[in-house]
XYZ file of C-alpha atoms in Angstrom:
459
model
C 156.316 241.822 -0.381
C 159.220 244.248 0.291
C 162.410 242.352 0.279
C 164.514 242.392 3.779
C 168.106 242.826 4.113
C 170.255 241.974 7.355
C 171.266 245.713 8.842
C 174.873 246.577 8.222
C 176.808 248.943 10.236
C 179.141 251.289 7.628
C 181.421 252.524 10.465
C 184.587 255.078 9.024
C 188.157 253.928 8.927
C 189.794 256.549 10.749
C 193.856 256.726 10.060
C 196.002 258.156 12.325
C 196.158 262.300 12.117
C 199.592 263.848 12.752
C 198.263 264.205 16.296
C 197.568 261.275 16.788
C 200.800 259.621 15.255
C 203.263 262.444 17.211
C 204.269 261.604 20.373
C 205.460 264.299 22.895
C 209.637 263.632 23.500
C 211.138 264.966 26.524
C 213.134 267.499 24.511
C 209.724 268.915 23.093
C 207.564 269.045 26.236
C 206.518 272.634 27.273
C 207.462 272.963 31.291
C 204.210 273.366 32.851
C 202.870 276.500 33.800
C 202.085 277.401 37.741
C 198.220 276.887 38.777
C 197.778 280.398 40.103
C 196.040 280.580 43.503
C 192.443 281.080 42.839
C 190.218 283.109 45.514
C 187.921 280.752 47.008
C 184.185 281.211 45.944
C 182.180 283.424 48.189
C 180.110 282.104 50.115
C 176.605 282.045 49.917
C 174.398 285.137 51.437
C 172.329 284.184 54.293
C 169.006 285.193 52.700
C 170.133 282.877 49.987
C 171.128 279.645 52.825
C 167.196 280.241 54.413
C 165.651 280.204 51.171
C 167.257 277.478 50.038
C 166.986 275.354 53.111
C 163.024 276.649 53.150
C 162.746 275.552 49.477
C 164.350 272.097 49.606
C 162.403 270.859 52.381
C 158.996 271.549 50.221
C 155.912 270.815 52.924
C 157.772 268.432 54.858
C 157.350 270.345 58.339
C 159.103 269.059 60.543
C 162.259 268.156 58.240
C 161.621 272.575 57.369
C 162.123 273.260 61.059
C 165.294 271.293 61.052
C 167.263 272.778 58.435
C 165.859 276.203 59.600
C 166.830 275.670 63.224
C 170.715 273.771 61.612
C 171.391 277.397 60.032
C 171.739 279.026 63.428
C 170.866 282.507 62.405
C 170.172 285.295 64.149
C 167.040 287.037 62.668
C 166.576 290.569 61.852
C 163.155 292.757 60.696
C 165.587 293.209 57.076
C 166.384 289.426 56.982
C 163.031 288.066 57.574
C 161.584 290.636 54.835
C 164.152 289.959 52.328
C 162.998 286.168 52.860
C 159.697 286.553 52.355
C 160.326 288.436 49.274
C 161.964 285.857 47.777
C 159.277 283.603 48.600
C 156.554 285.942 47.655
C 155.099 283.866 44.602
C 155.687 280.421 47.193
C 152.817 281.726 49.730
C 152.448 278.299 51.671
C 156.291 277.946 52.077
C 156.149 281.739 52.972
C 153.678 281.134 55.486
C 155.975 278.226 57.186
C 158.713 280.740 56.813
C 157.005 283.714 58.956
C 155.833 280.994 61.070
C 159.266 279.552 62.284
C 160.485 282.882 62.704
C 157.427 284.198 64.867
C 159.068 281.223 67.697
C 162.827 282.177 67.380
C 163.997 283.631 70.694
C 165.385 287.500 70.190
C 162.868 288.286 67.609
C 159.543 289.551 67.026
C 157.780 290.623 63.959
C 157.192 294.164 63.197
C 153.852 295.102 61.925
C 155.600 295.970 58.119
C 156.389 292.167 58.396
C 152.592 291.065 58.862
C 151.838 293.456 56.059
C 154.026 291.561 54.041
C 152.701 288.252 54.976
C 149.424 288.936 54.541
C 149.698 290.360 51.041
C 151.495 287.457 49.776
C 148.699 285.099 51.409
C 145.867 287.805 49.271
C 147.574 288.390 46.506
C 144.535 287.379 44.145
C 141.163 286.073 44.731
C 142.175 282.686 45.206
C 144.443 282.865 47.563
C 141.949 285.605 49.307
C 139.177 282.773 49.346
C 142.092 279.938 50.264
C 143.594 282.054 53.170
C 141.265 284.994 54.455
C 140.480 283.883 57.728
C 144.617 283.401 58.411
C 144.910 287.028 57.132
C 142.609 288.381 59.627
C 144.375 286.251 62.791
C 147.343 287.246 61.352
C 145.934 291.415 61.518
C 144.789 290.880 64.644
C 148.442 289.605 65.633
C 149.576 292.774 64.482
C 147.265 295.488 66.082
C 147.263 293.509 69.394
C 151.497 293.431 69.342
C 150.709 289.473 70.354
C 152.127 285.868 69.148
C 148.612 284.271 69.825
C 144.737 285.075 69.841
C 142.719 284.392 72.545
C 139.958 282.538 72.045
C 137.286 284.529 72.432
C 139.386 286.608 70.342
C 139.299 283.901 67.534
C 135.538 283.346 67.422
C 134.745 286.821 66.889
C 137.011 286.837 64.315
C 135.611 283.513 62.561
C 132.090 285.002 63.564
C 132.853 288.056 61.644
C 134.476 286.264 58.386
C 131.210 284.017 58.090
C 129.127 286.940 58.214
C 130.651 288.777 55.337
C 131.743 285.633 52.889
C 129.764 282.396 53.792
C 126.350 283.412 53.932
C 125.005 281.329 51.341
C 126.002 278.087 52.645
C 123.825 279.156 55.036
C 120.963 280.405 52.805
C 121.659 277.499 50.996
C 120.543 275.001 53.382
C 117.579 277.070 54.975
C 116.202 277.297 51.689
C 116.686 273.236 51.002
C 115.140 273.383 54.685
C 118.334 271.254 55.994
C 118.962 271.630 59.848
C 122.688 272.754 60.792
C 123.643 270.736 63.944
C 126.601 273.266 64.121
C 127.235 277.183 64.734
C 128.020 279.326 61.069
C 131.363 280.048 62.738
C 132.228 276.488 62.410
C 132.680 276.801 58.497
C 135.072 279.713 58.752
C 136.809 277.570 61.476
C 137.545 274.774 58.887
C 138.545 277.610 56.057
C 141.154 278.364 59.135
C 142.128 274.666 59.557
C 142.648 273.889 56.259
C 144.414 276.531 55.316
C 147.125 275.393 58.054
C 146.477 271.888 56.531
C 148.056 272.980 53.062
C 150.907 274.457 54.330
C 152.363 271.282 55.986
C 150.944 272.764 59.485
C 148.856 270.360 60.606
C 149.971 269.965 64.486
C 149.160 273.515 64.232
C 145.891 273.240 62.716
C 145.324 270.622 65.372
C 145.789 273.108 68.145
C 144.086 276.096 67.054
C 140.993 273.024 67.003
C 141.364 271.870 70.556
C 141.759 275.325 71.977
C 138.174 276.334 70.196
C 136.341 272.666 70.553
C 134.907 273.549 73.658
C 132.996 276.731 72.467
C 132.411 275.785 68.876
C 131.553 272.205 67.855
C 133.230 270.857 64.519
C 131.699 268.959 61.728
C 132.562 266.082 59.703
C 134.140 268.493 57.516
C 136.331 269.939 60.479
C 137.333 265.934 60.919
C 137.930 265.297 57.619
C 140.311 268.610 57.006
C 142.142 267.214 59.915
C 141.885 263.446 58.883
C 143.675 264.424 55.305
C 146.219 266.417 56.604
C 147.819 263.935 58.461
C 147.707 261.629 55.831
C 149.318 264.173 53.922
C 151.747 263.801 56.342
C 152.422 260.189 56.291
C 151.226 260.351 60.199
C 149.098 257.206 59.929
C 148.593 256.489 63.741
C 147.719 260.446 63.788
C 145.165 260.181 61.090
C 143.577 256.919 62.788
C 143.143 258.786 66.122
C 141.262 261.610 64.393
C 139.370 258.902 62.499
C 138.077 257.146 65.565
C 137.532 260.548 67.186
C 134.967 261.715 63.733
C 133.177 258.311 64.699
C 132.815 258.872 68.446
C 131.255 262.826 68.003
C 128.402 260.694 65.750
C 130.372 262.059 62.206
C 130.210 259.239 59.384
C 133.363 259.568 57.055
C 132.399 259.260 53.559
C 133.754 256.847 51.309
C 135.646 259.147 49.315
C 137.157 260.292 52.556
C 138.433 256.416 53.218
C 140.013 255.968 49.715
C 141.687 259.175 49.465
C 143.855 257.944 52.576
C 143.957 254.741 51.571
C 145.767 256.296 47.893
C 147.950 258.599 49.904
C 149.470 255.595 52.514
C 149.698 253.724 49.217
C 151.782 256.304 47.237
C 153.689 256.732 50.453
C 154.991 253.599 50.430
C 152.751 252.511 53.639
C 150.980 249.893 52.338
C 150.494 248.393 55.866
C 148.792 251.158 57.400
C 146.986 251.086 54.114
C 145.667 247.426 54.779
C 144.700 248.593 58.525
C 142.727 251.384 57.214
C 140.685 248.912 54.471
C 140.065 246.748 57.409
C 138.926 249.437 59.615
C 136.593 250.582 56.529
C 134.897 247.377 56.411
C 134.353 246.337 60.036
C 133.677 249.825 61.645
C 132.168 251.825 58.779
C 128.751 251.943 57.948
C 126.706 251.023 54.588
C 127.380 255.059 53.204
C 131.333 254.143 53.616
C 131.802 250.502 53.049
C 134.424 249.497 50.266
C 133.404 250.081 46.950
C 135.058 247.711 43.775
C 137.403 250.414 42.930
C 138.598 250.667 46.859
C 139.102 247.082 46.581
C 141.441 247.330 43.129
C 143.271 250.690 45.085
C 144.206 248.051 48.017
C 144.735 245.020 45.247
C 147.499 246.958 43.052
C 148.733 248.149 46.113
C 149.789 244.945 47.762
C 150.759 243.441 44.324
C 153.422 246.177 44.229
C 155.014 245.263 47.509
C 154.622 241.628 46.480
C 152.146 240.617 48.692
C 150.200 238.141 45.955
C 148.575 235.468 48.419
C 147.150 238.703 49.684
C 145.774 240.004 46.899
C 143.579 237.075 45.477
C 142.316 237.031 49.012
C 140.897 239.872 48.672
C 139.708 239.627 45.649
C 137.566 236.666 46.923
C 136.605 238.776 50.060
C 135.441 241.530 47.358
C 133.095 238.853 46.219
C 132.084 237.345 49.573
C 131.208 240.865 50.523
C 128.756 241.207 47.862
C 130.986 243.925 45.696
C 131.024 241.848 42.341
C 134.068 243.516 40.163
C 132.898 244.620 37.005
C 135.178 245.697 33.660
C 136.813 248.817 35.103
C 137.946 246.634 38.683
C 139.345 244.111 36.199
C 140.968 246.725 33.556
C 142.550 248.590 36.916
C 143.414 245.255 38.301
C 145.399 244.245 34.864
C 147.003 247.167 34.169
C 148.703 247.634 37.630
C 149.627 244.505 37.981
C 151.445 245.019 34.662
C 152.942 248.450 35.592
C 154.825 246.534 38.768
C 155.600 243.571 36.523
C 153.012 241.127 38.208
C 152.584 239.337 34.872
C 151.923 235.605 36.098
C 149.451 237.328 38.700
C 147.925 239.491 35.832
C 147.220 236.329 33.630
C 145.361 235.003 36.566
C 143.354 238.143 36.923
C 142.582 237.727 33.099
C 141.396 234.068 32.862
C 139.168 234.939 36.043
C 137.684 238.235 34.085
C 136.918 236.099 31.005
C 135.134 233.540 33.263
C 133.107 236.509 35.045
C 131.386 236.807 31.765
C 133.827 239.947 30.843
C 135.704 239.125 27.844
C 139.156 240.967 27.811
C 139.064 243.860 24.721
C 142.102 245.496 23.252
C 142.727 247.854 26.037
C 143.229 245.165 28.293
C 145.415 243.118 25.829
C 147.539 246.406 25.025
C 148.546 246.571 28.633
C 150.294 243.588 28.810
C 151.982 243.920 25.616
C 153.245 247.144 26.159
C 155.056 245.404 29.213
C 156.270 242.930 26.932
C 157.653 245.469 24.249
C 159.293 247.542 26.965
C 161.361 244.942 28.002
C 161.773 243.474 24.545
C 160.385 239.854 25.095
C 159.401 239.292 21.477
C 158.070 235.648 21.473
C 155.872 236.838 24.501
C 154.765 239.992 22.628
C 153.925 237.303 19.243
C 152.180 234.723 21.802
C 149.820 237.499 23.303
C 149.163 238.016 19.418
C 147.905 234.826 18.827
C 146.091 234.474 21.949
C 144.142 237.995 21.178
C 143.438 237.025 17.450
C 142.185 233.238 18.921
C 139.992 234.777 21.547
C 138.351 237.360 18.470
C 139.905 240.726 19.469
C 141.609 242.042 16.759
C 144.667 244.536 16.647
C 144.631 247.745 16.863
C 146.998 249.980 15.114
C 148.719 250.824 18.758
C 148.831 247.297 19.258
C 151.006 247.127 15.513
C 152.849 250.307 16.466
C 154.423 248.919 19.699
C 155.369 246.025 18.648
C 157.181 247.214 15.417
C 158.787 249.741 17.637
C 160.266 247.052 19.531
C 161.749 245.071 16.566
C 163.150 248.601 15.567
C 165.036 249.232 18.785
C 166.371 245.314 18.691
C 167.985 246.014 15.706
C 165.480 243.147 13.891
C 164.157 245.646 10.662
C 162.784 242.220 9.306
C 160.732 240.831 11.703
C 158.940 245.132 12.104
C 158.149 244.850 8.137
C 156.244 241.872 9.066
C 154.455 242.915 11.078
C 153.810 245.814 9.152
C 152.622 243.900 6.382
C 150.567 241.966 8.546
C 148.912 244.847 9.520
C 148.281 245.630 6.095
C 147.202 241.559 5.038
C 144.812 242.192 8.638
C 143.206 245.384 7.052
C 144.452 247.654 9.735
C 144.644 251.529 8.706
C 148.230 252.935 9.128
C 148.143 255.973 11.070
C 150.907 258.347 11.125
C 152.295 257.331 14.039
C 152.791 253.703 11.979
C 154.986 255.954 9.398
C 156.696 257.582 11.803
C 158.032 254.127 13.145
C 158.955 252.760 10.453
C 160.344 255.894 8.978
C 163.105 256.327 11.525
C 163.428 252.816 12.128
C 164.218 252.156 8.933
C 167.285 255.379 8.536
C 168.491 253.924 11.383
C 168.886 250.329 10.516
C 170.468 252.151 7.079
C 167.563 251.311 4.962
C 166.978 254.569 3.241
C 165.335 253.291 -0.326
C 162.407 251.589 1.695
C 162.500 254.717 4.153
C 162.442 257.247 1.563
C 159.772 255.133 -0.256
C 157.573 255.651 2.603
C 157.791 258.789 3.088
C 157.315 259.510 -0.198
C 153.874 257.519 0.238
C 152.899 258.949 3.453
């Protein structure tokens, strides 16, 4: 057994320097010199104040339009170019950019300024394939001098980009002998609307869809596009409307299309409109989009974070009432998010229930907790949850070693980390060389360089 020694400090007397010991007499002070008027900075180029405000306000639309519209400047053919040259490797903020400018009074976009758009939005193949149908509105803008396409306009043009790059979604399902309920223009019309979608456009998306709805029927895809980028906006009411709209022109939302929302209201902070989108899932969905367990653990973490607990173990016995049994991954997911928020009490519960459901916790559900422990250095917690893994016959793994030595490192206790390093050893556990590592550095810093050195010399 290597012997332990307390940690001491060695900290160096430091005697007073000749600087330190002179003190400045009135005789010896130096008058002081003048602070010369300095020019002020220049200020900042206007190119440099749009692209800036352009860059700062990401995707956020409206908050875009804002700072834009705060700058008060007065556009120019140069000005707008310059922009967009800056922005030239930043095509969707480009596109909000040209956009914007397109609706300031005084100014209208010369065709040199489309042809810079529209090579930005084509500048490779995937942005070709990502924004070709915008690129030929955008030419037709151009030739026809015009700030808008009519519509008969617009479904020549979709007509025209379906014939020449989505064929075989077309061949496709004739030859799989599937019936399209919809026109081929319709899939270059949702190329169009997501394209808007992904540049933070989506009340424009939404009107370039109700000016063609009349002539050219959407899809669930066309919903969906729609449905996403108002979530993407954190325009829940929005996204609801378009929902219940999908539902009333016969379109059933897949499941992936419910949980998607249901992780972006979450991640937005809206766990609310979250819960009234789970709700709606279960009563007005069908079989194809009902809840599935890991829906259930989405909403379940979710309200644990904004500490709504009464909540979640009601759902959890809804999940079962419902006929969705959780299995390991809903209880692992369940755990470890309820550790990430610091949920512990509620995570023991979720625990005891999964051994009881005939799922015995294994390490990766035992590291997750302890890794909450070790980060906020509860050491007799870490040791119980130890025990309690050894007692229920899961035995340590060498992360499970490494974290907690790692803690007894950083709380200054060198002792207590060599045993359980030489538990790990008594326990048969392989170091790895993340184990040396640790205790490497742990040990130069507590100033215990002979055992240090002697491990690296054996690692």
């Amino acid at each position: 057994m290597l012997p332990t020694r307390a940690c001491v400090s060695h900290s160096p007397c430091s005697s007073p320097t000749t600087l330190q010991s002179t003190r400045a007499t009135p005789s010896t002070r130096l008058p002081p010199h003048p602070i010369p008027n300095l020019p002020p900075p220049p200020p900042t180029s206007l190119p440099n104040r749009i692209y800036d405000a352009v860059i700062k306000t990401g995707t956020e639309s409206n908050a875009g339009k804002a700072a834009l519209d705060a700058l008060g400047a007065e556009l120019t053919t140069p000005l707008v170019a310059d922009v967009l040259h800056r922005l030239r490797y930043e095509e969707k903020l480009a596109f909000r950019f040209f956009a914007w400018a397109s609706q300031q009074d005084g100014y209208n976009h010369e065709p040199t300024t489309y042809n810079d758009i529209i090579d930005i939005l084509s500048g490779t193949r995937y942005k070709s394939r990502q924004f070709g149908v915008l690129c030929n509105v955008l030419d037709h803008m151009k030739r026809h001098g015009s700030r808008s396409v009519p519509v008969e306009d617009l479904l020549e043009i979709l007509r025209a980009y379906t014939e020449k790059h989505l064929t075989h979604m077309r061949k496709l399902a004739k030859k799989r002998r599937v019936r399209m309920r919809t026109p081929p223009e319709t899939d270059a019309l949702n190329v169009l609307l997501d394209a808007f979608c992904k540049c933070g456009m989506v009340k424009e998306a939404e009107a370039v869809f109700g000016r063609v709805k009349r002539k050219l029927l959407g899809n669930a895809e066309t919903y969906s596009t729609l449905f996403f980028g108002w979530c993407r906006a954190r325009d829940p009411k929005k996204a609801m409307k378009v929902l219940e709209e999908m539902i009333q022109m016969k379109h059933t939302p897949e499941s992936f299309t419910y949980v998607a929302a249901i992780i972006s209201f979450c991640s937005a902070g809206l766990v609310s409109e979250a819960r009234e989108l789970f709700e709606f899932m279960r009563t007005e969905g069908l079989t194809i989009s009902s809840p599935t367990a890991k829906t259930y653990s989405i909403m379940i973490v979710a309200l644990a974070k904004a500490d709504r607990m009464e909540e979640c173990f009601e759902l959890l016995s809804d999940m079962r009432s419902c006929g969705c049994m959780p299995d390991v991954t809903t209880y692992k997911d369940l755990i470890e998010g309820m550790c990430l928020v610091g949920k512990l009490d509620a995570a023991y519960r979720v625990l005891d229930e999964m051994g009881r459901a005939g799922f015995p916790p294994d390490i990766v559900t035992y590291n997750c907790f302890l890794n909450v422990f070790c980060s906020h250095r509860k050491a007799d917690d870490a040791l119980e949850l130890c025990e309690r893994m050894i007692e229920a016959h899961c035995e340590p793994s060498v992360h499970t070693y490494n974290m907690m030595m790692m803690m007894f490192f950083e709380m200054g206790e060198a002792h207590r980390a060599l045993d359980i390093c030489l538990e790990m050893d008594k326990r048969r556990c392989q170091r790895a060389i993340d184990t040396y590592e640790i205790m490497i550095y742990g040990l130069f810093d507590c100033g215990e360089t002979e055992y240090a050195t002697a491990l690296l010399d054996e690692m």
